[in-house]
PDB file of C-alpha atoms and ligand atoms in Angstrom:
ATOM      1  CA  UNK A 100     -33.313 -31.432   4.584  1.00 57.00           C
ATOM      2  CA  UNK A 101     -30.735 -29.044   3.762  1.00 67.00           C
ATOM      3  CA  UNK A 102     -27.064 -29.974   4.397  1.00 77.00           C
ATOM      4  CA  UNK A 103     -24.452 -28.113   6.670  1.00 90.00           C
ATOM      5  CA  UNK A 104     -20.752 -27.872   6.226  1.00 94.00           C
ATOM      6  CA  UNK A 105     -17.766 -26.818   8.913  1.00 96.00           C
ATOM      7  CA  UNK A 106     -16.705 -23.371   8.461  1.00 96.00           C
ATOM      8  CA  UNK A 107     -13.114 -23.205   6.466  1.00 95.00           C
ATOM      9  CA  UNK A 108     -12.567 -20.328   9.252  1.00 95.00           C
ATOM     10  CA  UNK A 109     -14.597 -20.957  12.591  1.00 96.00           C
ATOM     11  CA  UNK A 110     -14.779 -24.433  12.440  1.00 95.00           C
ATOM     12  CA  UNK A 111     -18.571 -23.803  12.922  1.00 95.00           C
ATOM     13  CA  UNK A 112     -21.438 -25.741  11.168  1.00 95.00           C
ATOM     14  CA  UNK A 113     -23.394 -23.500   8.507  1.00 95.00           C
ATOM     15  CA  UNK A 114     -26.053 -23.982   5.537  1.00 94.00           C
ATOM     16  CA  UNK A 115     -23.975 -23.395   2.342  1.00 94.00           C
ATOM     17  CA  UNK A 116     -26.148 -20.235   0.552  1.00 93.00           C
ATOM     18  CA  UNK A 117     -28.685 -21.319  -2.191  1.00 92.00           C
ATOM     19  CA  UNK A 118     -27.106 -19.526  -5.071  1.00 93.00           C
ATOM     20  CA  UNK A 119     -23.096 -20.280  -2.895  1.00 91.00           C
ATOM     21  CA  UNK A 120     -23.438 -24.229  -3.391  1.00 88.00           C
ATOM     22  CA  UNK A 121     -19.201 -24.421  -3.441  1.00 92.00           C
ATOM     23  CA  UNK A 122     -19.605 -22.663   0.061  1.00 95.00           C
ATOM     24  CA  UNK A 123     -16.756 -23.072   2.317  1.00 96.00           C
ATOM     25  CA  UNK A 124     -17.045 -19.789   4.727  1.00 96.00           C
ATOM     26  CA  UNK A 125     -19.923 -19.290   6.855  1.00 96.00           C
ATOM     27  CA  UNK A 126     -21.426 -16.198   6.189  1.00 95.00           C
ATOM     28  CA  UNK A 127     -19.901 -14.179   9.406  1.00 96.00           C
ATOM     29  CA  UNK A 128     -18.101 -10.806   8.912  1.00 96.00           C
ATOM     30  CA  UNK A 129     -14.573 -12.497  10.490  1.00 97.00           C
ATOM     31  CA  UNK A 130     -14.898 -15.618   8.342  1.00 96.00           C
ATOM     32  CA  UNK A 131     -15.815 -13.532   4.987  1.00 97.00           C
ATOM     33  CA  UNK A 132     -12.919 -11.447   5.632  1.00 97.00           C
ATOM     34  CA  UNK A 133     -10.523 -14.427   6.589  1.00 97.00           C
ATOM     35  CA  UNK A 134     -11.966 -15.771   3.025  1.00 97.00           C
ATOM     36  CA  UNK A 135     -11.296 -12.776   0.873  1.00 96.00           C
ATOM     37  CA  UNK A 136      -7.603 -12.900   2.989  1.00 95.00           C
ATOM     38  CA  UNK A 137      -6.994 -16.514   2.379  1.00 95.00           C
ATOM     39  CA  UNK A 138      -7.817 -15.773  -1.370  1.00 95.00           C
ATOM     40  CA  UNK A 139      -5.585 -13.141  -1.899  1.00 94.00           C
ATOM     41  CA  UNK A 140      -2.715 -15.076   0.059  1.00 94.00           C
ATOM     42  CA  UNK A 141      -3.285 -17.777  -2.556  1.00 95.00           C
ATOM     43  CA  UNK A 142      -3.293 -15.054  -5.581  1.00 95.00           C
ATOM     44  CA  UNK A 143      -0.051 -13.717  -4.270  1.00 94.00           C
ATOM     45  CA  UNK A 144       1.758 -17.189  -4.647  1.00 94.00           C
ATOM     46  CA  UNK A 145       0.599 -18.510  -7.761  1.00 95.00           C
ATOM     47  CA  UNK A 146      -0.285 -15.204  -9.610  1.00 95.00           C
ATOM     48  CA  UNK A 147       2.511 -13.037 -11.012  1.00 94.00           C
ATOM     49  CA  UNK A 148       0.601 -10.459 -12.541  1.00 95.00           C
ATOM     50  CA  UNK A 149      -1.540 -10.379  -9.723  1.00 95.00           C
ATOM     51  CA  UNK A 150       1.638  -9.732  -7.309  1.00 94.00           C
ATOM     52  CA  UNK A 151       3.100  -7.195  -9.574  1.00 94.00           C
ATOM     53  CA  UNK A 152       0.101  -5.291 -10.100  1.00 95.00           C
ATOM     54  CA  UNK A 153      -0.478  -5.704  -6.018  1.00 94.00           C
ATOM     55  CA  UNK A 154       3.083  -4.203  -5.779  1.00 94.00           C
ATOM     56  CA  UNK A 155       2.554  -1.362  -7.780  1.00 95.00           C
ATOM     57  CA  UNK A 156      -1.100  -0.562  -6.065  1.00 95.00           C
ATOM     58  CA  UNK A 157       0.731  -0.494  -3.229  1.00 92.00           C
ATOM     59  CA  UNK A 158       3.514   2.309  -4.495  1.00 93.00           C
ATOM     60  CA  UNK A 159       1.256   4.201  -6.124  1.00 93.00           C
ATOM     61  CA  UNK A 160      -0.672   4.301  -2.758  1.00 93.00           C
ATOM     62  CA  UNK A 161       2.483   5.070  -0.511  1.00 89.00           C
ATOM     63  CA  UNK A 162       3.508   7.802  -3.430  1.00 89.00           C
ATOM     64  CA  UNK A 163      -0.035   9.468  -2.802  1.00 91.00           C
ATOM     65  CA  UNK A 164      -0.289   9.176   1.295  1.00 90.00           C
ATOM     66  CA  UNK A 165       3.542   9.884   1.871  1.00 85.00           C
ATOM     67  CA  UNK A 166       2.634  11.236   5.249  1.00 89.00           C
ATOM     68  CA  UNK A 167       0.402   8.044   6.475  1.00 89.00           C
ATOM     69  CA  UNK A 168       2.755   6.206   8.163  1.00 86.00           C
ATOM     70  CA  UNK A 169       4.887   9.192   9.359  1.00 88.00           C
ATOM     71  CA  UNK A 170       1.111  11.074  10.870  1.00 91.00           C
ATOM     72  CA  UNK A 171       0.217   7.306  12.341  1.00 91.00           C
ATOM     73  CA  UNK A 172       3.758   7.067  14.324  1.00 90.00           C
ATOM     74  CA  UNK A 173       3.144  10.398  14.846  1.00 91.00           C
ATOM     75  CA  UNK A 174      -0.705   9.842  16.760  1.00 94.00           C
ATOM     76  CA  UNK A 175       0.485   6.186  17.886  1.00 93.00           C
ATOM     77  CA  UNK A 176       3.469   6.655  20.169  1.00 91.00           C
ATOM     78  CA  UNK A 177       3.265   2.969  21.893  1.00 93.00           C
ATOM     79  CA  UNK A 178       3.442   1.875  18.370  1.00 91.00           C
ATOM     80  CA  UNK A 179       6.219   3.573  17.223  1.00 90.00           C
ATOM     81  CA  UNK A 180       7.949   2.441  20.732  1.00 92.00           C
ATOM     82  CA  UNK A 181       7.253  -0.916  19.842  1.00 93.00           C
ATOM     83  CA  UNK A 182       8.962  -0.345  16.333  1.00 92.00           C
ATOM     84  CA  UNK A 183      12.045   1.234  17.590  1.00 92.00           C
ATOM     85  CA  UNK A 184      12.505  -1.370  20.250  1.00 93.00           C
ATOM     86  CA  UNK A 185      12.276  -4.111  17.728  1.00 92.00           C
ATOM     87  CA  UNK A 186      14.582  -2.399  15.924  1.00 91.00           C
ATOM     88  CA  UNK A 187      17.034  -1.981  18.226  1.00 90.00           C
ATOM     89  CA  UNK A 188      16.882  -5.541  19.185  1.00 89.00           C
ATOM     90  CA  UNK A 189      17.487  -6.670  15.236  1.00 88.00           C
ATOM     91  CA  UNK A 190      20.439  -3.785  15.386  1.00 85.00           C
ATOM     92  CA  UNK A 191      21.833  -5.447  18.354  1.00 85.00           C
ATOM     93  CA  UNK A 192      21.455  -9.552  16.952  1.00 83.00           C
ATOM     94  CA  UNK A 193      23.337  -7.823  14.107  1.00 79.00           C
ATOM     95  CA  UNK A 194      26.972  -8.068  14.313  1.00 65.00           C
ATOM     96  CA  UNK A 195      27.732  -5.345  11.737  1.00 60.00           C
ATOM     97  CA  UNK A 196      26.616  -1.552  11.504  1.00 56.00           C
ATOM     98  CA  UNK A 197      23.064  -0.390  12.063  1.00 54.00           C
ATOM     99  CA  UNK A 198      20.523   0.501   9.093  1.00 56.00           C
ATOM    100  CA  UNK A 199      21.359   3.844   8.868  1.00 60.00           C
ATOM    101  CA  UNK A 200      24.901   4.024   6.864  1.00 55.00           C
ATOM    102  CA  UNK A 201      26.673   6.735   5.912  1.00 57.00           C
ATOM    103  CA  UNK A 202      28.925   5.289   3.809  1.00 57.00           C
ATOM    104  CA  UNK A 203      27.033   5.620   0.698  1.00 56.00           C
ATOM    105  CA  UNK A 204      28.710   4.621  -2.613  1.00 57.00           C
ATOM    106  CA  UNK A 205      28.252   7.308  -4.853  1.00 55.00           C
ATOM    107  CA  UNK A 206      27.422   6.373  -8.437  1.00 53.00           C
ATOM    108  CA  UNK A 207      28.120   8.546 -11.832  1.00 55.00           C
ATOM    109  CA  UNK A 208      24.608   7.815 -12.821  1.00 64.00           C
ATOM    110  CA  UNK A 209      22.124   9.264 -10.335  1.00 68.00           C
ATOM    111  CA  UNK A 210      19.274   7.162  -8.883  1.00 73.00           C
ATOM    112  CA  UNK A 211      15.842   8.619 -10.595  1.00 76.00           C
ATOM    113  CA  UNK A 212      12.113   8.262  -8.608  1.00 80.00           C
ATOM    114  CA  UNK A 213      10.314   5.139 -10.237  1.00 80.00           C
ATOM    115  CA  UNK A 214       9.802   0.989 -10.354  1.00 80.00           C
ATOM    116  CA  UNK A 215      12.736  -0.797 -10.163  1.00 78.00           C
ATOM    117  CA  UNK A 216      13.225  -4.887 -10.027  1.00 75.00           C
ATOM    118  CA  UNK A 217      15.225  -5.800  -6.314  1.00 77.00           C
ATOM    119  CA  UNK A 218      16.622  -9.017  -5.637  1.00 71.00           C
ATOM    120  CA  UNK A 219      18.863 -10.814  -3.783  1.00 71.00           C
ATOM    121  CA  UNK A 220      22.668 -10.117  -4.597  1.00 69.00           C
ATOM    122  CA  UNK A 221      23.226 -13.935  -4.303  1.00 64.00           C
ATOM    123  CA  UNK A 222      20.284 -15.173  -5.913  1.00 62.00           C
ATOM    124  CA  UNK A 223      21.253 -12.300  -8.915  1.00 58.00           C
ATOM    125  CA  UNK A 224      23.154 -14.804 -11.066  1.00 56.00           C
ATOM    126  CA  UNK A 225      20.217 -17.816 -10.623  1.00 54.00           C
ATOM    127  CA  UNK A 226      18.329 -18.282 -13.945  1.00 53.00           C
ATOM    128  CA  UNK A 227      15.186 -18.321 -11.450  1.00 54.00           C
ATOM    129  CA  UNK A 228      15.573 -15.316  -9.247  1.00 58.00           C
ATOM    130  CA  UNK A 229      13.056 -14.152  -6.625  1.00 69.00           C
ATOM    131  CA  UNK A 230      12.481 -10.602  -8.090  1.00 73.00           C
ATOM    132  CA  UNK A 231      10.405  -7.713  -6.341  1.00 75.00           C
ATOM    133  CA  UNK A 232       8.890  -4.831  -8.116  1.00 79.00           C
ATOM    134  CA  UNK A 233       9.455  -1.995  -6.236  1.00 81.00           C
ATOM    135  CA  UNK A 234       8.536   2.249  -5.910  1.00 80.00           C
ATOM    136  CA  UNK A 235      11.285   3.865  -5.180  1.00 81.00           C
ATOM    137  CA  UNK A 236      11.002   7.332  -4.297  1.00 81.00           C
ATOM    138  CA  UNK A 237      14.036   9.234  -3.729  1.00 79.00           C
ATOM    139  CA  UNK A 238      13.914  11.958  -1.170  1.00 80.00           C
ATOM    140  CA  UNK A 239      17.354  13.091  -0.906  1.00 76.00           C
ATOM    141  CA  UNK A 240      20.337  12.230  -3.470  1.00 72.00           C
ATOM    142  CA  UNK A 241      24.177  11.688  -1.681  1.00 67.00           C
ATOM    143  CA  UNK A 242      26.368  14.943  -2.616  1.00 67.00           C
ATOM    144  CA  UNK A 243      28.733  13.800  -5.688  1.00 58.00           C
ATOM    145  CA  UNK A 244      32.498  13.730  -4.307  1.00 60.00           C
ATOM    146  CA  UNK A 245      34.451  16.798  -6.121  1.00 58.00           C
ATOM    147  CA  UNK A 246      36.175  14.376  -9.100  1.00 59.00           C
TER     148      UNK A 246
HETATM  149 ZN1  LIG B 219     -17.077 -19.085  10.016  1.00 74.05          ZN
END
């Protein structure tokens, strides 16, 4: 008699696959997805190289389909609503200038396109910082002040 197992996803019983015997997904398109999701999720937190090479997937992607997300707001007005009332609502739980400032500080060196490390100004003096590799691509520099 073959043995079933509870779903990791649907909570529903299944017969584990003949050549699957670790089996812990049932073989429906949500749960397979919600597997290949949950493994990723995992990857992300223990895997470094996996996260930066994630994070740079992702830039080179963004650099390629600049228009994506501007088209999708674009053909999806309730969404970009949605967006622009949620952030409004951060803006206004905010009690300090909106997103959008103008007071730029102007550095000698310009800012260049590429990958650059972020982190948290407080964190930047921790041994172990929390580090992001990110794409940035600059659009527009700020006008140098006449020295
Ligand atoms: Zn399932």
């Amino acid at each position: 008699m073959k043995s079933t197992r509870l779903c990791l996803s649907c909570g529903n019983p299944f017969v584990p696959l003949p050549h699957v015997p670790r089996q812990r997904y049932c073989s429906s398109k949500a749960c397979q997805r919600a597997r290949r999701r949950d493994w990723q999720n995992h990857r992300l937190r223990i895997d470094d190289d996996y996260r930066d090479n994630q994070a740079r997937a992702q830039a080179k992607w963004r650099a390629s389909h600049s228009s994506y997300w501007r088209e999708y707001r674009a053909a999806h007005p309730a969404y970009r609503e949605r967006n622009r009332g949620m952030q409004r609502l951060r803006n206004s739980r905010r009690n300090f200038e909106p997103i959008a400032n103008m007071d730029v500080t102007v550095s000698p060196q310009p800012l260049g396109s590429g990958f650059y490390v972020l982190c948290d100004a407080h964190e930047a003096g921790v041994a172990n910082m929390n580090a992001w590799t990110v794409h940035i691509a600059v659009l527009s520099a700020p006008t140098a002040p006449p020295i």
